[in-house]
Every structure is written in C-alpha cells, then in structure tokens.
XYZ file of C-alpha atoms in Angstrom:
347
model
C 0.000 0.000 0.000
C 1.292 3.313 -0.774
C 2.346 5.238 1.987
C 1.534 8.921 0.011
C -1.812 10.597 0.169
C -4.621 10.161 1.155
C -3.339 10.458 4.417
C -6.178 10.754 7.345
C -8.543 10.828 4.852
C -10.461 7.910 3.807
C -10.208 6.735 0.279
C -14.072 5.684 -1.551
C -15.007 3.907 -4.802
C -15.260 6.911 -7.177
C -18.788 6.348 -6.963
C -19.445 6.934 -3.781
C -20.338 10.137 -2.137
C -17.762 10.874 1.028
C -20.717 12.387 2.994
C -23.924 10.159 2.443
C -21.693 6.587 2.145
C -24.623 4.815 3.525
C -27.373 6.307 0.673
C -25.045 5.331 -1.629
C -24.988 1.517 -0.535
C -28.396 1.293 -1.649
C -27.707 2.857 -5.363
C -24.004 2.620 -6.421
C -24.549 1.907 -9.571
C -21.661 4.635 -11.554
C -24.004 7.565 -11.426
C -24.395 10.285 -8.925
C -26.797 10.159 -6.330
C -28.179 13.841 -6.785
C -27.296 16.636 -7.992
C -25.182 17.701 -5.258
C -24.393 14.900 -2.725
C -23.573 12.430 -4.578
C -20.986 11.742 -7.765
C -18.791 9.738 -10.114
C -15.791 10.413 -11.644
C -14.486 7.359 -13.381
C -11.241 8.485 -14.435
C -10.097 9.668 -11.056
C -7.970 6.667 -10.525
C -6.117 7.868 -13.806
C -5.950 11.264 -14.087
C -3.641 13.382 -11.621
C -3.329 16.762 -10.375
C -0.497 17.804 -12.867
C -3.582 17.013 -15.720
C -5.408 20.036 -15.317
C -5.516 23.482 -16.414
C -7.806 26.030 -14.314
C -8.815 29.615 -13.718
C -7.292 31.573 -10.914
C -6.973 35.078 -9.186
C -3.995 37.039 -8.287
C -4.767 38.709 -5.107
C -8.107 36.945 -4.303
C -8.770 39.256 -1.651
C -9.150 42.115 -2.872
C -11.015 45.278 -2.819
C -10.585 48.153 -4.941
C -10.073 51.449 -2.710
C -12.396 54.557 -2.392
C -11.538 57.267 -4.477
C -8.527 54.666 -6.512
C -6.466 56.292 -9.205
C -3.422 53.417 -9.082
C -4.688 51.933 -12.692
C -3.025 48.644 -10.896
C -5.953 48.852 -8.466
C -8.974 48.706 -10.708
C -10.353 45.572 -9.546
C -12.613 44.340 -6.770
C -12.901 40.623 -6.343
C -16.005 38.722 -5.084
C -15.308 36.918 -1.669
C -13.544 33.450 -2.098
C -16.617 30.937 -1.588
C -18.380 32.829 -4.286
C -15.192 32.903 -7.018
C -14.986 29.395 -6.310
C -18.446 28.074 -6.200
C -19.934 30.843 -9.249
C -17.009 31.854 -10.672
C -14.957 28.752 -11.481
C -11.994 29.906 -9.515
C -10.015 27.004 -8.041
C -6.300 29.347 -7.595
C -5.848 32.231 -5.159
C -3.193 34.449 -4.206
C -3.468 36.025 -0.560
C -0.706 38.534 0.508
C -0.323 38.174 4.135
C 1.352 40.381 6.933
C 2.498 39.144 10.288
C 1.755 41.521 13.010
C 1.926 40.495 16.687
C -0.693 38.010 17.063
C -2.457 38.454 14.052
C -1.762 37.336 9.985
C -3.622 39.947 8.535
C -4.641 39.776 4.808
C -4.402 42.567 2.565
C -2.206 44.676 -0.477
C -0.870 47.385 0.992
C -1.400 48.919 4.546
C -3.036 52.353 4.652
C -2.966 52.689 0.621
C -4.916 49.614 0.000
C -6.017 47.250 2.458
C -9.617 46.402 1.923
C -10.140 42.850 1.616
C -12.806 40.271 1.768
C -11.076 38.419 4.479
C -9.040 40.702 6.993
C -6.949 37.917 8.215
C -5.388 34.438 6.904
C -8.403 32.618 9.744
C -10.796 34.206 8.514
C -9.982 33.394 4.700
C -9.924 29.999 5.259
C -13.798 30.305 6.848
C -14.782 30.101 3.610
C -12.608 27.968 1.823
C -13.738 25.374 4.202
C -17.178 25.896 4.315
C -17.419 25.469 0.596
C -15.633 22.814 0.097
C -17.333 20.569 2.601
C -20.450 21.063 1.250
C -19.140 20.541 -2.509
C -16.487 17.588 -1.954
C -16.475 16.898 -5.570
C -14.436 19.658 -6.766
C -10.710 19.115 -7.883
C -8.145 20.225 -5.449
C -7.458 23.858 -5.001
C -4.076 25.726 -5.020
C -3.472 28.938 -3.075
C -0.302 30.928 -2.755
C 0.627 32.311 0.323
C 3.341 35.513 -0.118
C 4.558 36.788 3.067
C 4.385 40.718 3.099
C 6.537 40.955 6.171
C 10.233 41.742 5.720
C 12.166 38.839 7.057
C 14.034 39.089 10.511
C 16.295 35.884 11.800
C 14.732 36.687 15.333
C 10.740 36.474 14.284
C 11.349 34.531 11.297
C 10.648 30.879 12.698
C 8.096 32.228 15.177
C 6.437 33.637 11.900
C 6.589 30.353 9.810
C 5.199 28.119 12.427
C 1.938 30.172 12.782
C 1.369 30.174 9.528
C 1.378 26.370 9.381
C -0.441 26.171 12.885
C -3.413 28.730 11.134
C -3.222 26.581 8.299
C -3.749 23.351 10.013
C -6.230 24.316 12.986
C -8.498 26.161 9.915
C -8.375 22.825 7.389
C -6.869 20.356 9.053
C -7.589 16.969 6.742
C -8.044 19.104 3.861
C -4.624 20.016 3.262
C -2.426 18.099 0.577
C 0.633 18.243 2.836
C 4.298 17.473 1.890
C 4.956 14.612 4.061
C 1.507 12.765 2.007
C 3.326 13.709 -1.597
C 6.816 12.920 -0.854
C 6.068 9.678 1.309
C 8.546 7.220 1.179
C 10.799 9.379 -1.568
C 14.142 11.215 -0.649
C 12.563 14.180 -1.840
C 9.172 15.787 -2.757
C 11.093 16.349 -6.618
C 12.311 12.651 -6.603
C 8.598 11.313 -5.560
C 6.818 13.931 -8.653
C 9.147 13.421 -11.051
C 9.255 9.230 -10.522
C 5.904 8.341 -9.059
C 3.743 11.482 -10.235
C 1.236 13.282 -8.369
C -1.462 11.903 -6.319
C -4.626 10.888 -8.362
C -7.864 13.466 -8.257
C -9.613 10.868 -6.486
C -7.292 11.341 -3.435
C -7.059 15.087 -3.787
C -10.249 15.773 -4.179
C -11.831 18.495 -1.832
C -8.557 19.373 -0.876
C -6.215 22.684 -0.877
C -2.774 22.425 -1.080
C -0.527 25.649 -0.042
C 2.369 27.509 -1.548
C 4.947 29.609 0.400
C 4.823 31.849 -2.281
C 8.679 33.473 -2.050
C 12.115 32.282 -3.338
C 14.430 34.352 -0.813
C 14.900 34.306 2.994
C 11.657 33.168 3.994
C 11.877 30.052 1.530
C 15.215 29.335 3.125
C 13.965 29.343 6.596
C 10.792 27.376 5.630
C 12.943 24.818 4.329
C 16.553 24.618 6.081
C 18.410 26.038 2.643
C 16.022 24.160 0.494
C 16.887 20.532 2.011
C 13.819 19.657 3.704
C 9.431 20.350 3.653
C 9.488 17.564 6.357
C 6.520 17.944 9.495
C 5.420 21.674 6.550
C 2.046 22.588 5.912
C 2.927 24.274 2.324
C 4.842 23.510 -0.446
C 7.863 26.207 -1.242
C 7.826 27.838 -4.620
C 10.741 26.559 -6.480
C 10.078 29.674 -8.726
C 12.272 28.895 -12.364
C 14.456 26.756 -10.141
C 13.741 22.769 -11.528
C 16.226 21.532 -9.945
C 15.282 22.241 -6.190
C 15.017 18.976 -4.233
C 11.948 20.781 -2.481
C 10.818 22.430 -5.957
C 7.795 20.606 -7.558
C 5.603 23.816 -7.855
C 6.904 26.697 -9.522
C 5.468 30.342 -10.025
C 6.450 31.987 -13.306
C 4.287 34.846 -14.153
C 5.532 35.758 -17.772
C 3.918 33.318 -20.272
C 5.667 34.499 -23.165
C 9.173 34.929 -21.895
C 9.049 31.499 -19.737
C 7.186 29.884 -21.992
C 10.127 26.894 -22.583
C 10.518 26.895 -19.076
C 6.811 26.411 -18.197
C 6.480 23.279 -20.882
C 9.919 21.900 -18.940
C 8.190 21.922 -15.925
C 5.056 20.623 -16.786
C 7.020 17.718 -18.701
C 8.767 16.920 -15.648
C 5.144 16.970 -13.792
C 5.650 20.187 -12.164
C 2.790 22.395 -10.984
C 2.934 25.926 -12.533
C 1.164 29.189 -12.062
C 1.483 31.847 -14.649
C -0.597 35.193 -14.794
C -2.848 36.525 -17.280
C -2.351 39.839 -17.055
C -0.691 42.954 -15.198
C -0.750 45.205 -17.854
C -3.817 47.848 -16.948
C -3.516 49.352 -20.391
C -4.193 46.168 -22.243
C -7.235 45.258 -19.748
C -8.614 48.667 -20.789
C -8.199 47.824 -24.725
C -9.604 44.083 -24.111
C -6.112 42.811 -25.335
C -6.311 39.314 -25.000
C -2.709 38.602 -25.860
C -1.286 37.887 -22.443
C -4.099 35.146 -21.346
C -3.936 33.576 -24.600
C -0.264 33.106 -24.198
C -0.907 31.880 -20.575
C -3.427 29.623 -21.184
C -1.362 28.090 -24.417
C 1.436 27.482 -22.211
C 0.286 24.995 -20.467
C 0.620 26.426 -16.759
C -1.865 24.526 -14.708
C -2.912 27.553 -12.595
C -3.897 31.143 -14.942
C -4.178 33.599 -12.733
C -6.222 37.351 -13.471
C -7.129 40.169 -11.928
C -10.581 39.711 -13.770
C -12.571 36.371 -13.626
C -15.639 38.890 -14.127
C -15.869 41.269 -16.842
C -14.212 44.884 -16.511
C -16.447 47.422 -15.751
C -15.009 49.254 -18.678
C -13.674 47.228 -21.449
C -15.216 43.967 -20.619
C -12.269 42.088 -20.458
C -11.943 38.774 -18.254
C -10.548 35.179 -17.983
C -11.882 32.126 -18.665
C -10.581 28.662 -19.483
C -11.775 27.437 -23.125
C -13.942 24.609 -22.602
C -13.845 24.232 -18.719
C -16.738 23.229 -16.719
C -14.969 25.480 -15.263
C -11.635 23.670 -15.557
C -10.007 21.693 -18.538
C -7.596 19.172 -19.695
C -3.870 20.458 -19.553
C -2.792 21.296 -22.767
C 0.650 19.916 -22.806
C -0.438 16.512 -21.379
C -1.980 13.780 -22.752
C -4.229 12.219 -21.063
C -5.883 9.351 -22.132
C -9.695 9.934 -22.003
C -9.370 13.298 -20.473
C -12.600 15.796 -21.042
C -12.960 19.024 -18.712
C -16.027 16.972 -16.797
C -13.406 14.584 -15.987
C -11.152 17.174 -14.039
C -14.486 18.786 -12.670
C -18.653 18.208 -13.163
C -20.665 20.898 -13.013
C -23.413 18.531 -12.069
C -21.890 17.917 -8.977
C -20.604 21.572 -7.400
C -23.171 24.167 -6.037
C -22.541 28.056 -5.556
C-alpha cells in the first residue's frame, strides 16, 4: 500500500459520495446520487493533479479602494466561496502580513487594504465551508506571499503560525508534503518518478504555496533541504532543480514559456498570470491570457474572472466546466467533466 496521500482521509469507490456513504450503498450503480451529494468520476484513478488546467486570481482578496487612481488597483474581487463556487476559480493568491498576534490579509497597509477576508483565519472560513459542502471539486491551489520583511529573530516564530493557522483552519483538507513525498528522498524525486497523487485522493482538498524564493523560503525549508513535518509547499520559482521544488510560479507566459512546458514535462505544478498590464485590460487585449493559457501552466491567474467594468475584459478557461484538460499533457480519455462536473458543485 502506498504510503503517500490520502493520508487521514479515507479513500471511496469513485462512486461513492464521502458524505452520504450509507445512501449510496443502496444505489451505487456509476451515477451520482443527486445533484449535489452524490458523484462519479471514473477516471479519477487515472488522471492526476499535474492534468489540469484552471482559472485563478492574483490577489483573491481584494477590494478596490475609495476614491482609486493606481490603474493597478482597478479591480474588486467577489469573496472566495463565491469565485470558487460561481465563478470557477479554483487558484488564489493572498498577501499576508504578520503583526503580533495576528496574519492579517491585505495589499498594501493604509494605501490599499480592503479585503474580503481581513486575516489568513478568517480566509480559510470560507474555503472550508465550501468545500465541505461541494467535496467533488478538484483540489485547489493557493499561494501564500509573506508581506513581512524577514528578521532571523521572528522569522521561525512567523513560519510556524502560519502552518499552525493553516492546520487548525483545514486540518484533513490540506495536501501536505509529508503525504506527496512519502517514502521518496525528496518531494522532486517522488513527482518526477511516481507522479502526483490521483484526483480521487485530492479531491476536496487545498494544497498551499509559500509563495517566495528568498529568505523566507530558506527558513521554511533549512536552505532548500527539507518540507518535512510543513504545511505548504515552497515555490521553487524557475528553479527545476530544487530537491523541495515541484511547484513553480512563473508569471511571464511568453518569456518562460520553454521553461513552463519543462516543468510541466517533468510533472511540475505551474502558475502563470494573465495579465498585469492595466492598459491592455482597458483595450480588451487578449494577448497575455492567450499566451498563458497556451502554455500549459496549470494555474492562470487574473485580476478579472468577471468582466471589466469598462472594457469587458476577463478570464476564462476554453472549454472548462470550469476547468479543462492540460494542454501539454496527454491524457488518455481526459474531457474538462473529468477534471471537474458541473453537475456535482453548487454556488
């Protein structure tokens, strides 16, 4: 038996609903139970987390401040159960700032700090909530990039709450290190050799990126040697060599775009962005997120999964329900209900 994820979570026939097991002993018969509580995905013994491609938002929290004339600023996102459950969003970005007691969530202190969530606890309120009423959903990925200039003497302190906050707020729904790596010498060794878990055992799950490549990765991760006993997974950034490195952040789709297709061959997970560029948002220049999503970068991230108020522009993945197959895999069978039913998520 392998000793990688699921971890303490308990592993079903695909056709079985991981709330209402005992309906479903009365009528497992390959198709969902209901709309909603019940569901089949027959290729989730097959397909993996590095076979995806889906929508996500760079800093999820945000809201656009009164009176804004930053043209970086012009954009207001929807609170994070609602991007995920009507908007398809299955990525975010939070920015987070450690201050005394508190990891509070926001852009920029004073200038812009309205946010949906005001700290990293309360974000996760949501993310929870949603996903244990919609357990069918692929796994979610969600950056965490520490604001907070790193100091040797808070540094560790800092770390460990994070990965106490993360753990008391999702506990078993977290896609750890520990249940990736498993027996391997390394998390790259266990990607590259064994792959990534399967959807099945991912499912309903959120795994969490240390989104940095400096100081604080290096005290995360004793130089880059070890995740062991870590909530998140460091961002190897364009580093594919990294023994800790299996998901990488690299937001230019046109100038990385050999590098993204090296990682994904290698079964890396990679986040790209869409745009960043407020005058092409304003002329509806599509350029950017057509790039992105032809690189094959599992996670596309935008500042608009909802029209602009202005020029209409906004993200979506071609053909997702809301996600889709990756682009630069092959995988046998794959179709976007596959990765993700519709049938079986509700708002």
């Amino acid at each position: 038996m392998s000793d990688r994820i699921p971890g303490d979570r308990l592993l079903l026939p695909a056709c079985w609903s991981r709330v209402l097991v005992l309906a479903c002993l009365g009528a497992c018969d390959g198709e969902p139970i209901n709309d909603h509580l019940g569901w089949s995905y027959p290729l989730d013994g097959t397909l993996t987390f590095a076979d995806l491609q889906a929508l996500g938002t760079h800093n999820s929290y945000h809201v656009e401040p009164e009176g804004n004339e930053v043209p970086e600023w012009d954009y207001t996102m929807s609170p994070l159960d609602v991007q995920l459950g009507v908007e398809g969003v299955r990525q975010f970005e939070l920015d987070v700032y450690a201050a005394d007691d508190e990891l509070l969530v926001m852009h920029v202190p004073f200038l812009d700090q309205v946010s949906t969530c005001a700290s990293l606890q309360d974000c996760l309120v949501p993310l929870r909530s949603w996903s244990e009423r919609n357990q069918a959903h692929h796994p979610v990925f969600v950056l965490i990039e520490l604001k907070t200039t790193y100091q040797e003497s808070e540094g560790a302190a800092t770390l460990t709450r994070l990965d106490e906050t993360l753990e008391a707020g999702l506990g078993g729904l977290l896609i750890t290190p520990d249940g990736v790596q498993g027996s391997s010498s390394s998390l790259q060794e266990a990607v590259e050799q064994q792959g990534w878990p399967t959807l099945g055992a991912l499912r309903g799950r959120y795994l969490f990126v240390l989104h940095d490549s400096g100081e604080w990765r290096d005290a995360y991760t004793e130089g880059g040697t070890t995740t062991a006993g870590r909530s998140m997974f460091p961002d190897g950034g364009s580093e594919l060599d990294l023994p800790v490195g299996v998901v990488h952040t690299m937001n230019d789709p046109v100038g990385q775009a050999a590098l993204i297709a090296e990682a994904v061959a290698l079964g890396h997970l990679v986040r790209t962005r869409a745009d960043w560029d407020p005058e092409r948002t304003r002329a509806n220049d599509h350029s950017s997120a057509d790039a992105a999503l032809l690189s094959g970068a599992h996670f596309v991230s935008t500042d608009y999964p909802t029209p602009h108020a202005d020029s209409g522009y906004f993200v979506k993945i071609p053909g997702g329900t809301p996600s889709r197959c990756n682009p630069l895999r092959e995988a046998e069978g794959c179709t976007a209900e596959a990765i993700e039913d519709p049938a079986f998520i509700s708002p």
